[in-house]
């Protein structure tokens, strides 16, 4: 008999290489062999396929069965090959007929009763299938993520029998099946609006930190917030994603592809929202940068085109922090193992928070610090100079006075035991307009993207020289700063990039001394007290 071939795809980082599932029946004692570098879970599909075929009303071939997953040098993982193996056996045994050249890729894990169950990572397969002009047959549970990538050429089934009937209809009659786009019209590749994010105006006081977040959002700069416990560092960090514009279509597909490679299904409702990742300080280097047997993306790649928040920065393992230096510089991370190498995107925006000392109260006017100078120096030395050099802004966040906190809670002024009507609903007298803030950020980003093609934090040294024209006063200030603080070459470059963003917010083409002075103030390293 001939060889039946069913199309599918494997997982390989952000790629989905095509796989041909070849089924062959031969005379001899009954046997079922799967070859082509299958993982143990793929080899176990023999028993799932046998039970699913029998319980779905099909005959299981009592022949010598050989299933080959080509190309053989590519490792195959997961339960996605259950359905193509079962369909291949049906075609090889004559229980299912397909037209030659029927380009339908099949995916799905089989239950023992023939139920078709969801599998991970189908968004990547859908993107590549759409590029190759192939149709897809997937489990119904995978419809939302597949519809994001290829809604016009994907079809869903709930069981092996339904999948066989649908595939035969596609092969014989062209398109009798109803595509996913028609079955699920509510699923859209790009939702119209992002979900509501926490507002920066909800934060009381902290004007310098708010200004730093505005600059960070405008130029994709990193921020380190330093302050005592309870001063609002985490609350400020959580507001940064809400200041950023929605992802473009290309960016959204990149973010969804990284999630799919990590085994996470894209969420259609949040498809264009910027990622916000906040790993715990006990996270390992592998969890942060990626790796493992399958070279899965880590937190820095899952934060691609979004925000990576590291709370209690000095408590992270030193190796974890040093691993951030390469992606902070070039936006990518390379993972190497004995048999393969993989490069993943990691263009994230870093925002970190830390206490000024181990006890947390250095410089606090209300609580005395209990740390010795030796202990304080050991605490600060957990952060290397090269890492700090790559963080553009270091901002002190002071604890708010009790009177400001009470005023924000509506308890500052009472008349007859009740708040005055004029104070009702007022969070703070210096509350910023979130809409105005977002408009200024979007205008600054457009200004720089039109002129340079990239945000200030992503510009190379040569690109910065071309777009960062300093006024005479700014040149003098820069020269004095280099002499006083012994700035490194990278430090000067990051200072100029930060100044460029501040000038963009002011809609100024030249960088003036005031812009450079503000950048110097935001970049200055906190000193031992």
Short mmCIF file of C-alpha atoms in Angstrom, two decimals:
data_model
loop_
_atom_site.label_atom_id
_atom_site.label_comp_id
_atom_site.label_asym_id
_atom_site.label_seq_id
_atom_site.Cartn_x
_atom_site.Cartn_y
_atom_site.Cartn_z
CA UNK A 1 0.00 0.00 0.00
CA UNK A 2 1.03 3.61 -0.41
CA UNK A 3 2.01 6.12 2.22
CA UNK A 4 -0.58 8.52 3.65
CA UNK A 5 0.69 12.02 4.45
CA UNK A 6 -0.92 14.54 6.81
CA UNK A 7 0.53 18.00 7.35
CA UNK A 8 1.32 19.49 10.76
CA UNK A 9 3.99 21.63 12.46
CA UNK A 10 6.41 21.34 15.36
CA UNK A 11 7.58 23.97 17.88
CA UNK A 12 11.07 25.45 17.69
CA UNK A 13 11.36 28.69 19.65
CA UNK A 14 9.46 31.34 17.68
CA UNK A 15 9.42 29.14 14.59
CA UNK A 16 6.94 26.43 13.60
CA UNK A 17 8.74 24.18 11.10
CA UNK A 18 6.47 21.99 8.94
CA UNK A 19 6.18 18.29 9.75
CA UNK A 20 4.81 15.56 7.50
CA UNK A 21 3.12 12.74 9.38
CA UNK A 22 3.59 9.67 7.17
CA UNK A 23 1.58 6.51 7.88
CA UNK A 24 2.35 3.15 6.23
CA UNK A 25 0.63 -0.23 6.66
CA UNK A 26 2.49 -3.44 5.82
CA UNK A 27 1.89 -7.16 6.11
CA UNK A 28 3.25 -8.97 9.14
CA UNK A 29 2.57 -9.31 12.82
CA UNK A 30 0.54 -6.36 14.21
CA UNK A 31 2.82 -3.62 15.52
CA UNK A 32 2.70 0.15 15.93
CA UNK A 33 5.97 2.06 15.63
CA UNK A 34 6.51 5.83 15.63
CA UNK A 35 9.86 7.11 14.34
CA UNK A 36 11.28 10.55 13.56
CA UNK A 37 12.75 11.69 16.90
CA UNK A 38 9.49 11.64 18.90
CA UNK A 39 9.47 12.67 22.56
CA UNK A 40 8.02 10.18 25.08
CA UNK A 41 4.64 11.94 25.03
CA UNK A 42 4.52 11.51 21.23
CA UNK A 43 5.39 7.81 21.47
CA UNK A 44 2.55 7.40 23.99
CA UNK A 45 0.11 8.59 21.33
CA UNK A 46 -0.02 5.00 20.05
CA UNK A 47 -2.39 4.01 22.87
CA UNK A 48 -4.44 7.19 22.65
CA UNK A 49 -4.86 6.83 18.90
CA UNK A 50 -5.78 3.14 19.19
CA UNK A 51 -8.51 3.80 21.77
CA UNK A 52 -9.79 6.95 20.01
CA UNK A 53 -10.17 5.17 16.65
CA UNK A 54 -12.04 2.24 18.21
CA UNK A 55 -14.35 4.38 20.35
CA UNK A 56 -15.12 6.67 17.38
CA UNK A 57 -16.49 3.80 15.31
CA UNK A 58 -13.43 3.26 13.08
CA UNK A 59 -11.46 0.07 12.57
CA UNK A 60 -7.96 -0.01 13.98
CA UNK A 61 -5.71 -1.62 11.31
CA UNK A 62 -4.38 -4.98 12.46
CA UNK A 63 -1.25 -4.55 10.38
CA UNK A 64 2.36 -3.60 10.83
CA UNK A 65 2.03 0.18 11.29
CA UNK A 66 4.90 2.60 10.82
CA UNK A 67 4.41 6.30 11.44
CA UNK A 68 7.26 8.64 10.46
CA UNK A 69 7.46 12.26 11.58
CA UNK A 70 9.55 14.03 8.94
CA UNK A 71 12.05 15.66 8.99
CA UNK A 72 13.63 13.11 11.28
CA UNK A 73 16.34 15.39 12.72
CA UNK A 74 13.72 17.75 14.25
CA UNK A 75 12.61 16.87 17.78
CA UNK A 76 8.82 16.44 18.14
CA UNK A 77 7.07 17.32 21.41
CA UNK A 78 3.53 17.52 22.74
CA UNK A 79 0.19 15.91 22.01
CA UNK A 80 -0.49 17.93 18.84
CA UNK A 81 0.44 14.96 16.62
CA UNK A 82 -2.34 12.66 17.93
CA UNK A 83 -4.89 13.87 15.37
CA UNK A 84 -2.61 13.79 12.28
CA UNK A 85 -1.41 10.28 13.25
CA UNK A 86 -5.01 9.05 13.59
CA UNK A 87 -6.07 10.68 10.31
CA UNK A 88 -3.00 9.22 8.59
CA UNK A 89 -4.01 5.72 9.69
CA UNK A 90 -7.55 6.28 8.42
CA UNK A 91 -6.25 7.38 5.02
CA UNK A 92 -3.70 4.55 4.81
CA UNK A 93 -6.37 1.95 5.67
CA UNK A 94 -8.86 3.31 3.13
CA UNK A 95 -11.40 4.53 5.70
CA UNK A 96 -10.83 8.17 4.68
CA UNK A 97 -10.10 9.55 1.23
CA UNK A 98 -8.30 12.81 0.46
CA UNK A 99 -7.60 14.59 -2.80
CA UNK A 100 -3.98 14.96 -3.86
CA UNK A 101 -2.48 18.29 -2.87
CA UNK A 102 -4.94 18.86 -0.04
CA UNK A 103 -2.97 21.40 2.04
CA UNK A 104 -4.72 21.18 5.41
CA UNK A 105 -2.59 21.17 8.56
CA UNK A 106 -4.04 19.13 11.44
CA UNK A 107 -3.50 19.50 15.20
CA UNK A 108 -5.04 18.10 18.35
CA UNK A 109 -4.65 15.81 21.33
CA UNK A 110 -7.03 12.85 21.43
CA UNK A 111 -8.94 11.59 24.42
CA UNK A 112 -9.59 7.85 24.71
CA UNK A 113 -13.21 8.45 23.67
CA UNK A 114 -12.17 10.37 20.54
CA UNK A 115 -12.58 13.85 22.03
CA UNK A 116 -10.32 16.45 20.41
CA UNK A 117 -8.54 18.45 23.11
CA UNK A 118 -6.63 21.72 23.00
CA UNK A 119 -2.87 21.86 22.54
CA UNK A 120 -0.40 24.64 23.35
CA UNK A 121 1.43 26.87 20.90
CA UNK A 122 -1.03 26.87 18.00
CA UNK A 123 -0.79 30.63 17.49
CA UNK A 124 2.69 30.20 16.01
CA UNK A 125 1.48 27.34 13.82
CA UNK A 126 -1.45 29.48 12.63
CA UNK A 127 0.84 32.39 11.71
CA UNK A 128 3.15 30.15 9.66
CA UNK A 129 0.27 28.25 8.07
CA UNK A 130 -1.25 31.55 6.95
CA UNK A 131 2.06 32.61 5.40
CA UNK A 132 2.27 29.33 3.48
CA UNK A 133 -1.35 29.52 2.32
CA UNK A 134 -2.41 26.36 4.18
CA UNK A 135 -5.75 25.69 5.84
CA UNK A 136 -5.88 24.40 9.42
CA UNK A 137 -7.96 21.86 11.33
CA UNK A 138 -7.77 22.49 15.09
CA UNK A 139 -9.64 21.64 18.33
CA UNK A 140 -12.54 23.91 19.17
CA UNK A 141 -10.83 24.98 22.38
CA UNK A 142 -7.99 26.53 20.32
CA UNK A 143 -10.35 28.68 18.24
CA UNK A 144 -9.66 32.06 19.98
CA UNK A 145 -5.89 32.05 19.48
CA UNK A 146 -6.03 30.56 15.96
CA UNK A 147 -8.65 33.12 14.91
CA UNK A 148 -6.20 35.91 15.80
CA UNK A 149 -3.74 34.72 13.16
CA UNK A 150 -5.64 32.94 10.37
CA UNK A 151 -9.41 33.28 10.76
CA UNK A 152 -10.23 32.78 7.07
CA UNK A 153 -8.52 29.41 6.54
CA UNK A 154 -8.99 27.57 9.83
CA UNK A 155 -11.64 25.04 10.80
CA UNK A 156 -12.54 23.57 14.18
CA UNK A 157 -13.69 20.13 15.30
CA UNK A 158 -14.69 18.67 18.67
CA UNK A 159 -13.92 15.00 18.03
CA UNK A 160 -11.96 12.64 15.83
CA UNK A 161 -15.06 11.63 13.87
CA UNK A 162 -16.01 15.25 13.23
CA UNK A 163 -12.43 16.03 12.17
CA UNK A 164 -12.40 13.10 9.72
CA UNK A 165 -15.71 14.14 8.17
CA UNK A 166 -14.60 17.76 7.95
CA UNK A 167 -11.24 16.86 6.38
CA UNK A 168 -12.89 14.61 3.81
CA UNK A 169 -15.35 17.39 2.95
CA UNK A 170 -12.52 19.86 2.45
CA UNK A 171 -10.66 17.42 0.25
CA UNK A 172 -13.58 16.32 -1.93
CA UNK A 173 -15.80 19.37 -2.15
CA UNK A 174 -13.48 22.31 -1.59
CA UNK A 175 -15.03 24.10 1.41
CA UNK A 176 -18.16 22.56 2.87
CA UNK A 177 -16.96 23.25 6.42
CA UNK A 178 -17.70 26.51 8.15
CA UNK A 179 -14.49 28.48 8.84
CA UNK A 180 -13.60 29.71 12.30
CA UNK A 181 -14.16 33.34 11.26
CA UNK A 182 -17.82 32.57 10.54
CA UNK A 183 -18.29 30.39 13.62
CA UNK A 184 -16.81 33.03 15.92
CA UNK A 185 -17.42 36.50 14.44
CA UNK A 186 -16.82 38.13 17.83
CA UNK A 187 -13.14 37.20 17.74
CA UNK A 188 -11.22 40.05 16.14
CA UNK A 189 -7.49 40.17 15.32
CA UNK A 190 -7.25 43.60 16.97
CA UNK A 191 -9.66 44.60 19.74
CA UNK A 192 -10.80 48.19 19.41
CA UNK A 193 -9.48 49.39 22.76
CA UNK A 194 -7.24 48.39 25.59
CA UNK A 195 -8.71 47.42 28.94
CA UNK A 196 -8.80 50.20 31.49
CA UNK A 197 -5.48 50.60 33.32
CA UNK A 198 -4.82 52.15 36.71
CA UNK A 199 -4.47 55.92 36.44
CA UNK A 200 -1.33 57.80 37.39
CA UNK A 201 -3.47 60.61 38.78
CA UNK A 202 -4.62 58.21 41.51
CA UNK A 203 -1.14 58.45 43.04
CA UNK A 204 -0.87 61.22 45.62
CA UNK A 205 2.15 63.51 45.35
CA UNK A 206 5.43 62.04 44.04
CA UNK A 207 5.75 64.63 41.29
CA UNK A 208 9.35 63.80 40.43
CA UNK A 209 8.52 60.09 40.09
CA UNK A 210 5.51 60.92 37.91
CA UNK A 211 7.70 63.11 35.71
CA UNK A 212 10.22 60.28 35.45
CA UNK A 213 7.45 57.86 34.35
CA UNK A 214 6.30 60.38 31.71
CA UNK A 215 9.84 60.59 30.34
CA UNK A 216 10.28 56.82 30.55
CA UNK A 217 7.08 56.18 28.60
CA UNK A 218 8.07 58.76 25.95
CA UNK A 219 11.53 57.35 25.24
CA UNK A 220 11.44 53.72 26.51
CA UNK A 221 13.93 54.49 29.30
CA UNK A 222 14.59 52.36 32.36
CA UNK A 223 13.78 53.65 35.85
CA UNK A 224 15.02 52.70 39.31
CA UNK A 225 12.74 53.89 42.14
CA UNK A 226 14.46 54.21 45.54
CA UNK A 227 12.51 54.83 48.69
CA UNK A 228 11.39 53.49 52.08
CA UNK A 229 8.71 50.82 52.48
CA UNK A 230 5.20 52.07 51.79
CA UNK A 231 6.26 55.11 49.78
CA UNK A 232 4.39 53.96 46.65
CA UNK A 233 7.17 52.49 44.48
CA UNK A 234 5.19 49.42 43.38
CA UNK A 235 2.06 51.50 42.82
CA UNK A 236 3.98 53.89 40.57
CA UNK A 237 5.55 51.03 38.61
CA UNK A 238 2.16 49.45 37.98
CA UNK A 239 1.00 52.70 36.33
CA UNK A 240 3.67 52.70 33.62
CA UNK A 241 1.90 50.27 31.19
CA UNK A 242 -1.18 52.51 31.25
CA UNK A 243 0.92 55.42 29.93
CA UNK A 244 2.21 53.45 26.94
CA UNK A 245 0.35 53.39 23.62
CA UNK A 246 -1.33 50.21 22.43
CA UNK A 247 0.77 47.69 20.54
CA UNK A 248 0.83 47.94 16.77
CA UNK A 249 -0.37 44.93 14.78
CA UNK A 250 3.21 43.74 14.16
CA UNK A 251 4.17 44.21 17.82
CA UNK A 252 1.04 42.40 19.01
CA UNK A 253 1.89 39.41 16.81
CA UNK A 254 5.45 39.34 18.18
CA UNK A 255 4.20 39.40 21.77
CA UNK A 256 1.64 36.67 21.06
CA UNK A 257 4.33 34.57 19.35
CA UNK A 258 6.56 34.77 22.44
CA UNK A 259 3.66 33.74 24.67
CA UNK A 260 2.89 30.83 22.39
CA UNK A 261 6.54 29.71 22.46
CA UNK A 262 6.34 29.78 26.28
CA UNK A 263 3.25 27.55 26.21
CA UNK A 264 0.84 30.39 27.02
CA UNK A 265 -2.18 31.03 24.85
CA UNK A 266 -2.62 34.59 23.55
CA UNK A 267 -5.55 36.41 25.13
CA UNK A 268 -7.72 38.06 22.45
CA UNK A 269 -9.21 40.55 24.94
CA UNK A 270 -5.73 41.86 25.85
CA UNK A 271 -4.14 41.33 22.44
CA UNK A 272 -2.87 44.91 21.99
CA UNK A 273 -2.03 45.64 25.62
CA UNK A 274 1.60 46.03 26.63
CA UNK A 275 2.86 43.09 28.73
CA UNK A 276 3.62 43.76 32.39
CA UNK A 277 5.77 41.08 34.03
CA UNK A 278 6.66 41.19 37.71
CA UNK A 279 8.74 38.12 38.67
CA UNK A 280 9.54 37.44 42.32
CA UNK A 281 13.08 38.14 43.52
CA UNK A 282 13.61 34.41 44.12
CA UNK A 283 13.28 33.69 40.37
CA UNK A 284 16.13 31.68 38.88
CA UNK A 285 18.28 32.74 35.95
CA UNK A 286 16.49 30.21 33.73
CA UNK A 287 13.08 31.62 34.70
CA UNK A 288 14.29 35.13 33.89
CA UNK A 289 16.23 34.68 30.64
CA UNK A 290 14.70 31.40 29.42
CA UNK A 291 16.07 27.95 28.76
CA UNK A 292 15.26 24.41 29.80
CA UNK A 293 15.13 21.30 27.59
CA UNK A 294 12.80 23.01 25.09
CA UNK A 295 14.50 26.45 25.31
CA UNK A 296 11.35 28.23 26.46
CA UNK A 297 11.30 32.06 26.69
CA UNK A 298 11.82 33.59 30.13
CA UNK A 299 10.37 36.64 31.84
CA UNK A 300 12.48 39.12 29.88
CA UNK A 301 11.14 37.78 26.57
CA UNK A 302 7.57 37.61 27.91
CA UNK A 303 8.00 41.34 28.67
CA UNK A 304 8.95 42.05 25.01
CA UNK A 305 7.44 45.39 23.89
CA UNK A 306 6.23 45.86 27.46
CA UNK A 307 7.41 46.45 31.02
CA UNK A 308 9.54 44.27 33.28
CA UNK A 309 9.15 45.26 36.93
CA UNK A 310 11.76 44.02 39.41
CA UNK A 311 10.73 44.80 42.97
CA UNK A 312 13.37 44.57 45.72
CA UNK A 313 16.09 44.74 43.07
CA UNK A 314 19.11 44.02 45.32
CA UNK A 315 17.43 40.81 46.56
CA UNK A 316 17.65 39.21 43.10
CA UNK A 317 20.49 36.77 42.53
CA UNK A 318 23.61 38.50 41.18
CA UNK A 319 23.72 36.17 38.15
CA UNK A 320 20.12 37.02 37.31
CA UNK A 321 20.82 40.76 37.36
CA UNK A 322 23.98 40.48 35.29
CA UNK A 323 22.08 38.43 32.70
CA UNK A 324 19.94 41.52 32.06
CA UNK A 325 22.85 43.53 30.69
CA UNK A 326 22.87 42.04 27.18
CA UNK A 327 19.12 42.36 26.48
CA UNK A 328 19.05 45.87 27.97
CA UNK A 329 21.74 46.79 25.45
CA UNK A 330 20.50 45.16 22.24
CA UNK A 331 16.95 43.93 22.91
CA UNK A 332 17.69 40.23 22.31
CA UNK A 333 18.84 37.23 24.35
CA UNK A 334 20.77 34.27 22.96
CA UNK A 335 20.22 30.82 24.50
CA UNK A 336 22.73 28.09 23.70
CA UNK A 337 22.64 24.40 24.50
CA UNK A 338 24.76 21.49 23.32
CA UNK A 339 22.53 20.64 20.35
CA UNK A 340 20.98 23.98 19.39
CA UNK A 341 21.05 27.73 19.75
CA UNK A 342 18.08 30.06 19.89
CA UNK A 343 17.79 33.84 19.83
CA UNK A 344 14.70 35.40 21.39
CA UNK A 345 13.46 39.01 21.40
CA UNK A 346 13.71 40.88 24.71
CA UNK A 347 13.07 44.57 23.96
CA UNK A 348 11.55 45.31 27.36
CA UNK A 349 11.37 48.49 29.43
CA UNK A 350 12.89 47.96 32.86
CA UNK A 351 11.43 49.55 35.96
CA UNK A 352 12.91 48.48 39.29
CA UNK A 353 12.37 49.37 42.92
CA UNK A 354 14.53 49.08 46.01
CA UNK A 355 14.88 50.33 49.56
CA UNK A 356 17.68 52.82 50.19
CA UNK A 357 19.21 50.45 52.77
CA UNK A 358 18.57 46.98 54.27
CA UNK A 359 16.24 48.29 56.98
CA UNK A 360 14.59 50.63 54.46
CA UNK A 361 14.68 53.91 56.35
CA UNK A 362 17.91 55.63 55.32
CA UNK A 363 17.13 59.35 54.94
CA UNK A 364 13.62 59.00 56.37
CA UNK A 365 12.86 62.02 58.61
CA UNK A 366 10.52 60.03 60.87
CA UNK A 367 12.32 56.72 61.43
CA UNK A 368 16.02 56.31 62.17
CA UNK A 369 18.11 53.98 60.01
CA UNK A 370 19.65 51.06 61.95
CA UNK A 371 22.16 50.00 59.28
CA UNK A 372 25.90 50.29 59.76
CA UNK A 373 27.95 51.82 56.96
CA UNK A 374 29.54 48.44 56.23
CA UNK A 375 26.15 46.77 55.89
CA UNK A 376 24.94 49.62 53.73
CA UNK A 377 27.93 49.33 51.39
CA UNK A 378 27.40 45.57 51.08
CA UNK A 379 23.77 46.20 50.20
CA UNK A 380 24.62 48.74 47.50
CA UNK A 381 27.36 46.50 46.06
CA UNK A 382 24.77 43.90 45.10
CA UNK A 383 24.09 46.14 42.11
CA UNK A 384 27.04 46.33 39.73
CA UNK A 385 28.15 49.54 38.09
CA UNK A 386 27.58 48.25 34.53
CA UNK A 387 23.97 47.35 35.39
CA UNK A 388 23.26 50.73 36.98
CA UNK A 389 24.87 52.43 33.98
CA UNK A 390 22.18 50.85 31.78
CA UNK A 391 19.31 52.22 33.89
CA UNK A 392 18.67 55.73 32.65
CA UNK A 393 16.89 57.23 35.68
CA UNK A 394 17.29 56.74 39.45
CA UNK A 395 14.52 58.51 41.33
CA UNK A 396 14.11 59.00 45.06
CA UNK A 397 10.54 58.30 46.25
CA UNK A 398 9.90 59.84 49.65
CA UNK A 399 7.27 58.70 52.12
CA UNK A 400 4.31 61.10 52.07
CA UNK A 401 3.38 63.10 55.18
CA UNK A 402 0.38 61.82 57.10
CA UNK A 403 -1.57 64.99 56.31
CA UNK A 404 -1.31 64.34 52.55
CA UNK A 405 -2.46 60.75 52.98
CA UNK A 406 -5.45 61.84 55.05
CA UNK A 407 -6.33 64.50 52.50
CA UNK A 408 -6.22 61.91 49.71
CA UNK A 409 -8.59 59.73 51.75
CA UNK A 410 -11.04 62.63 52.10
CA UNK A 411 -10.47 62.98 55.83
CA UNK A 412 -8.49 66.23 55.96
CA UNK A 413 -11.31 68.77 56.38
CA UNK A 414 -14.58 67.93 58.06
CA UNK A 415 -17.56 70.02 59.00
CA UNK A 416 -19.89 68.54 61.57
CA UNK A 417 -18.21 65.12 61.22
CA UNK A 418 -18.61 64.92 57.44
CA UNK A 419 -16.29 65.88 54.55
CA UNK A 420 -16.95 69.22 52.91
CA UNK A 421 -18.76 68.98 49.60
CA UNK A 422 -15.90 70.80 47.86
CA UNK A 423 -13.46 68.10 48.95
CA UNK A 424 -15.63 65.14 47.94
CA UNK A 425 -14.05 62.90 45.31
CA UNK A 426 -10.82 64.89 45.20
CA UNK A 427 -7.77 62.60 45.32
CA UNK A 428 -5.05 65.27 45.43
CA UNK A 429 -4.68 68.96 44.58
CA UNK A 430 -1.78 68.21 42.21
CA UNK A 431 -3.46 65.35 40.33
CA UNK A 432 -2.34 65.12 36.72
CA UNK A 433 -4.69 64.75 33.79
CA UNK A 434 -4.11 61.22 32.50
CA UNK A 435 -5.50 62.07 29.08
CA UNK A 436 -3.20 65.09 28.72
CA UNK A 437 -0.27 63.03 29.93
CA UNK A 438 -0.93 60.29 27.38
CA UNK A 439 -1.31 62.85 24.59
CA UNK A 440 2.07 64.38 25.43
CA UNK A 441 3.71 60.95 25.50
CA UNK A 442 2.21 59.91 22.17
CA UNK A 443 3.26 63.23 20.59
CA UNK A 444 6.84 62.84 21.85
CA UNK A 445 7.03 59.24 20.60
CA UNK A 446 5.69 60.23 17.15
CA UNK A 447 8.14 63.16 17.02
CA UNK A 448 11.12 60.87 17.58
CA UNK A 449 9.89 57.93 15.46
CA UNK A 450 9.31 60.21 12.46
CA UNK A 451 12.74 61.83 12.77
CA UNK A 452 14.89 58.87 13.82
CA UNK A 453 12.84 55.71 13.23
CA UNK A 454 13.32 54.59 16.85
CA UNK A 455 12.72 55.82 20.38
CA UNK A 456 15.58 57.62 22.11
CA UNK A 457 16.55 54.72 24.38
CA UNK A 458 16.97 52.45 21.34
CA UNK A 459 19.17 54.80 19.28
CA UNK A 460 22.78 53.85 18.60
CA UNK A 461 25.68 56.21 19.36
CA UNK A 462 25.88 57.27 15.70
CA UNK A 463 22.13 57.91 15.52
CA UNK A 464 22.27 59.96 18.72
CA UNK A 465 25.04 62.13 17.26
CA UNK A 466 22.86 62.84 14.24
CA UNK A 467 19.68 63.73 16.14
CA UNK A 468 21.01 65.23 19.38
CA UNK A 469 22.15 68.76 18.57
CA UNK A 470 23.23 70.50 21.77
CA UNK A 471 23.00 74.22 22.35
CA UNK A 472 26.18 76.10 23.35
CA UNK A 473 25.11 76.18 27.01
CA UNK A 474 24.27 72.45 26.93
CA UNK A 475 27.72 71.62 25.54
CA UNK A 476 29.35 73.50 28.41
CA UNK A 477 27.16 71.76 30.98
CA UNK A 478 27.94 68.36 29.47
CA UNK A 479 31.67 69.04 29.61
CA UNK A 480 31.47 70.06 33.28
CA UNK A 481 29.39 66.98 34.11
CA UNK A 482 31.84 64.59 32.46
CA UNK A 483 34.70 66.09 34.47
CA UNK A 484 32.86 66.19 37.79
CA UNK A 485 31.28 62.71 37.74
CA UNK A 486 33.76 60.87 35.48
CA UNK A 487 30.98 59.66 33.19
CA UNK A 488 31.70 56.58 31.09
CA UNK A 489 31.15 56.46 27.35
CA UNK A 490 27.91 54.58 27.90
CA UNK A 491 26.94 57.03 30.64
CA UNK A 492 27.32 59.97 28.25
CA UNK A 493 25.31 58.16 25.59
CA UNK A 494 22.48 57.33 28.00
CA UNK A 495 22.52 60.92 29.30
CA UNK A 496 22.16 62.27 25.78
CA UNK A 497 19.34 59.84 25.00
CA UNK A 498 17.49 60.94 28.12
CA UNK A 499 18.05 64.60 27.25
CA UNK A 500 16.74 63.95 23.75
CA UNK A 501 13.48 62.54 25.15
CA UNK A 502 13.03 65.52 27.50
CA UNK A 503 13.55 67.87 24.55
CA UNK A 504 11.01 65.86 22.53
CA UNK A 505 8.43 66.31 25.29
CA UNK A 506 9.07 70.05 25.01
CA UNK A 507 8.82 69.84 21.18
CA UNK A 508 12.31 71.27 20.93
CA UNK A 509 14.66 70.21 18.15
CA UNK A 510 17.91 71.31 19.86
CA UNK A 511 18.72 69.96 23.32
CA UNK A 512 18.94 72.95 25.64
CA UNK A 513 20.86 73.23 28.92
CA UNK A 514 17.59 72.90 30.88
CA UNK A 515 16.86 69.56 29.22
CA UNK A 516 20.35 68.28 29.97
CA UNK A 517 20.18 69.53 33.56
CA UNK A 518 16.94 67.63 34.18
CA UNK A 519 18.46 64.49 32.66
CA UNK A 520 21.49 64.87 34.95
CA UNK A 521 19.24 65.21 37.97
CA UNK A 522 17.31 62.07 37.05
CA UNK A 523 20.45 60.04 36.28
CA UNK A 524 22.50 60.92 39.32
CA UNK A 525 23.44 57.90 41.41
CA UNK A 526 22.12 57.88 44.95
CA UNK A 527 24.91 58.62 47.39
CA UNK A 528 25.75 56.98 50.70
CA UNK A 529 24.49 59.11 53.58
#
